Amino acid sequence: MKIRPANERDIKSIASLYVNNHRATYKNLLPAEYFENLTEAYAESKWQAYIADKSNRVWVAEADGFFLGFAASMPDEELTDVWYLDSLHVCQKARGRGVGTALIKAVGRYALESGFEKMSICIVRGNDKAGGLYRRLGARHYKDFEGKLSHSEKLLWDNLKIFSESL
């Protein structure tokens, strides 16, 4: 498996995975009206703008030329010196094979190498599988909050040096 920075050629794959995973993962966790505007066209526009923003970073996981998933990240808008893991999505067929872990580690290494002190992620309450993965990789509860569409939780990695072990 190879982890590399995303580029314009990845936008369709990223957008498609984003839409499909949101529909599957959050169908019972988010209101139905959220999904009305969740289209491929919307997602392509969203991810094109995200990748174009030079303060953001997006990584893609691939193997044998096949797209396996992506991780998107940016400076945390709430906390100082914290890098925010904004989005992590792995293709259904690639789950359980370490793709998510590899992407999280790539983001964590970037945060560490870029001088950030911590890394954060927000998860929708009820997305227990994702929360379990983040906790196994060292994240801890920071706070609960009411998001625009859901009850959510913010997790924090206090020690980014754990990501340097796989350098």
Tab-separated table of C-alpha atoms in Angstrom:
chain	number	residue	atom	x	y	z
A	1	MET	CA	0.000	0.000	0.000
A	2	LYS	CA	1.198	3.493	-0.846
A	3	ILE	CA	0.147	6.724	0.879
A	4	ARG	CA	0.662	9.860	-1.204
A	5	PRO	CA	-0.619	13.436	-1.402
A	6	ALA	CA	-3.916	13.759	-3.266
A	7	ASN	CA	-4.115	15.645	-6.541
A	8	GLU	CA	-6.773	16.812	-8.995
A	9	ARG	CA	-6.982	13.353	-10.594
A	10	ASP	CA	-8.167	11.916	-7.265
A	11	ILE	CA	-11.186	14.202	-6.837
A	12	LYS	CA	-13.764	11.905	-8.468
A	13	SER	CA	-12.634	8.923	-6.363
A	14	ILE	CA	-12.552	11.010	-3.180
A	15	ALA	CA	-15.993	12.500	-3.875
A	16	SER	CA	-17.580	9.158	-4.670
A	17	LEU	CA	-16.174	7.488	-1.548
A	18	TYR	CA	-17.189	10.473	0.583
A	19	VAL	CA	-20.812	10.312	-0.613
A	20	ASN	CA	-21.085	6.515	-0.413
A	21	ASN	CA	-19.525	6.297	3.044
A	22	HIS	CA	-21.654	9.136	4.409
A	23	ARG	CA	-24.815	7.461	3.138
A	24	ALA	CA	-23.820	4.091	4.646
A	25	THR	CA	-22.233	5.226	7.919
A	26	TYR	CA	-24.502	8.082	8.922
A	27	LYS	CA	-27.915	6.996	7.582
A	28	ASN	CA	-29.239	6.405	11.111
A	29	LEU	CA	-27.089	9.056	12.799
A	30	LEU	CA	-27.867	12.198	10.778
A	31	PRO	CA	-31.198	13.718	9.730
A	32	ALA	CA	-32.644	12.616	6.370
A	33	GLU	CA	-32.524	16.158	4.991
A	34	TYR	CA	-28.713	16.093	5.221
A	35	PHE	CA	-28.618	13.472	2.482
A	36	GLU	CA	-30.820	15.463	0.084
A	37	ASN	CA	-27.898	17.733	-0.846
A	38	LEU	CA	-25.208	15.074	-0.613
A	39	THR	CA	-24.578	14.516	-4.311
A	40	GLU	CA	-21.513	13.571	-6.331
A	41	ALA	CA	-21.483	17.073	-7.879
A	42	TYR	CA	-21.556	18.692	-4.435
A	43	ALA	CA	-18.778	16.400	-3.196
A	44	GLU	CA	-16.581	17.011	-6.243
A	45	SER	CA	-16.895	20.762	-5.739
A	46	LYS	CA	-16.205	20.441	-2.007
A	47	TRP	CA	-13.078	18.339	-2.468
A	48	GLN	CA	-11.752	20.365	-5.376
A	49	ALA	CA	-11.869	23.486	-3.186
A	50	TYR	CA	-10.429	21.602	-0.206
A	51	ILE	CA	-7.431	20.330	-2.161
A	52	ALA	CA	-6.881	23.753	-3.762
A	53	ASP	CA	-6.588	25.397	-0.314
A	54	LYS	CA	-2.850	25.330	0.422
A	55	SER	CA	-3.399	25.228	4.206
A	56	ASN	CA	-5.155	21.846	3.894
A	57	ARG	CA	-3.587	18.444	3.259
A	58	VAL	CA	-5.216	15.380	1.714
A	59	TRP	CA	-3.603	11.955	1.443
A	60	VAL	CA	-4.705	9.011	-0.668
A	61	ALA	CA	-4.096	5.316	-0.002
A	62	GLU	CA	-3.724	3.066	-3.035
A	63	ALA	CA	-2.496	-0.407	-3.876
A	64	ASP	CA	-1.783	-1.794	-7.327
A	65	GLY	CA	-3.322	1.333	-8.860
A	66	PHE	CA	-6.575	0.952	-6.911
A	67	PHE	CA	-7.921	3.786	-4.744
A	68	LEU	CA	-8.439	2.523	-1.169
A	69	GLY	CA	-9.268	5.657	0.801
A	70	PHE	CA	-8.282	9.145	1.825
A	71	ALA	CA	-7.634	11.399	4.809
A	72	ALA	CA	-8.170	15.157	4.773
A	73	SER	CA	-6.721	17.526	7.353
A	74	MET	CA	-6.195	21.157	8.220
A	75	PRO	CA	-5.288	23.432	11.123
A	76	ASP	CA	-7.821	23.090	13.949
A	77	GLU	CA	-10.071	26.161	13.947
A	78	GLU	CA	-10.782	25.882	17.677
A	79	LEU	CA	-7.445	24.960	19.255
A	80	THR	CA	-4.020	26.544	18.855
A	81	ASP	CA	-1.104	24.378	17.655
A	82	VAL	CA	-3.463	21.509	16.851
A	83	TRP	CA	-3.774	19.778	13.472
A	84	TYR	CA	-7.309	18.584	12.669
A	85	LEU	CA	-8.033	15.253	10.990
A	86	ASP	CA	-11.096	16.491	9.158
A	87	SER	CA	-12.168	13.443	7.201
A	88	LEU	CA	-11.124	9.799	6.955
A	89	HIS	CA	-12.762	7.386	4.528
A	90	VAL	CA	-11.791	3.865	3.501
A	91	CYS	CA	-13.449	1.846	0.734
A	92	GLN	CA	-15.679	-0.929	2.055
A	93	LYS	CA	-13.552	-3.653	0.407
A	94	ALA	CA	-10.341	-2.300	1.966
A	95	ARG	CA	-11.578	-2.097	5.560
A	96	GLY	CA	-9.821	-4.131	8.193
A	97	ARG	CA	-6.551	-4.140	6.236
A	98	GLY	CA	-4.799	-1.237	7.978
A	99	VAL	CA	-5.686	1.439	5.431
A	100	GLY	CA	-7.333	3.762	7.968
A	101	THR	CA	-4.467	3.278	10.409
A	102	ALA	CA	-1.891	4.068	7.710
A	103	LEU	CA	-3.752	7.228	6.726
A	104	ILE	CA	-4.077	8.390	10.350
A	105	LYS	CA	-0.365	7.801	10.884
A	106	ALA	CA	0.468	9.791	7.730
A	107	VAL	CA	-1.588	12.723	9.022
A	108	GLY	CA	-0.040	12.419	12.496
A	109	ARG	CA	3.493	12.366	11.074
A	110	TYR	CA	2.719	15.439	8.988
A	111	ALA	CA	1.394	17.256	12.092
A	112	LEU	CA	4.480	16.291	14.108
A	113	GLU	CA	6.932	17.239	11.355
A	114	SER	CA	5.102	20.541	10.821
A	115	GLY	CA	5.493	21.567	14.469
A	116	PHE	CA	1.954	21.019	15.722
A	117	GLU	CA	1.666	19.963	19.361
A	118	LYS	CA	-1.481	17.842	19.077
A	119	MET	CA	-3.978	16.409	16.604
A	120	SER	CA	-7.766	16.353	16.865
A	121	ILE	CA	-10.753	14.723	15.217
A	122	CYS	CA	-14.515	15.122	15.630
A	123	ILE	CA	-16.824	12.133	15.357
A	124	VAL	CA	-20.581	11.791	15.282
A	125	ARG	CA	-21.870	10.033	18.397
A	126	GLY	CA	-22.800	6.504	17.410
A	127	ASN	CA	-19.901	6.071	14.985
A	128	ASP	CA	-18.370	3.686	17.507
A	129	LYS	CA	-16.182	1.728	15.089
A	130	ALA	CA	-14.301	4.866	14.063
A	131	GLY	CA	-14.075	6.067	17.659
A	132	GLY	CA	-12.610	2.726	18.695
A	133	LEU	CA	-9.923	2.947	16.018
A	134	TYR	CA	-8.925	6.479	17.045
A	135	ARG	CA	-8.736	5.479	20.713
A	136	ARG	CA	-6.634	2.383	19.914
A	137	LEU	CA	-4.249	4.738	18.121
A	138	GLY	CA	-3.907	6.980	21.185
A	139	ALA	CA	-6.705	9.566	20.934
A	140	ARG	CA	-8.563	10.533	24.087
A	141	HIS	CA	-11.863	12.255	24.793
A	142	TYR	CA	-11.567	16.039	24.753
A	143	LYS	CA	-15.197	17.172	24.798
A	144	ASP	CA	-18.760	16.457	23.752
A	145	PHE	CA	-20.582	19.087	21.709
A	146	GLU	CA	-23.730	19.698	19.742
A	147	GLY	CA	-22.828	19.909	16.056
A	148	LYS	CA	-24.995	21.403	13.329
A	149	LEU	CA	-26.609	18.038	12.627
A	150	SER	CA	-25.660	15.717	15.459
A	151	HIS	CA	-24.314	15.056	18.918
A	152	SER	CA	-20.576	14.829	18.439
A	153	GLU	CA	-17.360	14.205	20.287
A	154	LYS	CA	-13.939	15.749	19.829
A	155	LEU	CA	-10.938	13.512	20.428
A	156	LEU	CA	-7.350	14.632	20.874
A	157	TRP	CA	-3.967	13.024	20.389
A	158	ASP	CA	-1.773	14.684	23.037
A	159	ASN	CA	1.478	13.051	21.985
A	160	LEU	CA	2.251	13.160	18.284
A	161	LYS	CA	5.568	11.358	18.862
A	162	ILE	CA	3.637	8.085	18.706
A	163	PHE	CA	3.371	8.715	14.969
A	164	SER	CA	7.160	9.033	14.553
A	165	GLU	CA	7.604	5.329	15.420
A	166	SER	CA	6.684	4.330	11.880
A	167	LEU	CA	8.888	6.876	10.135
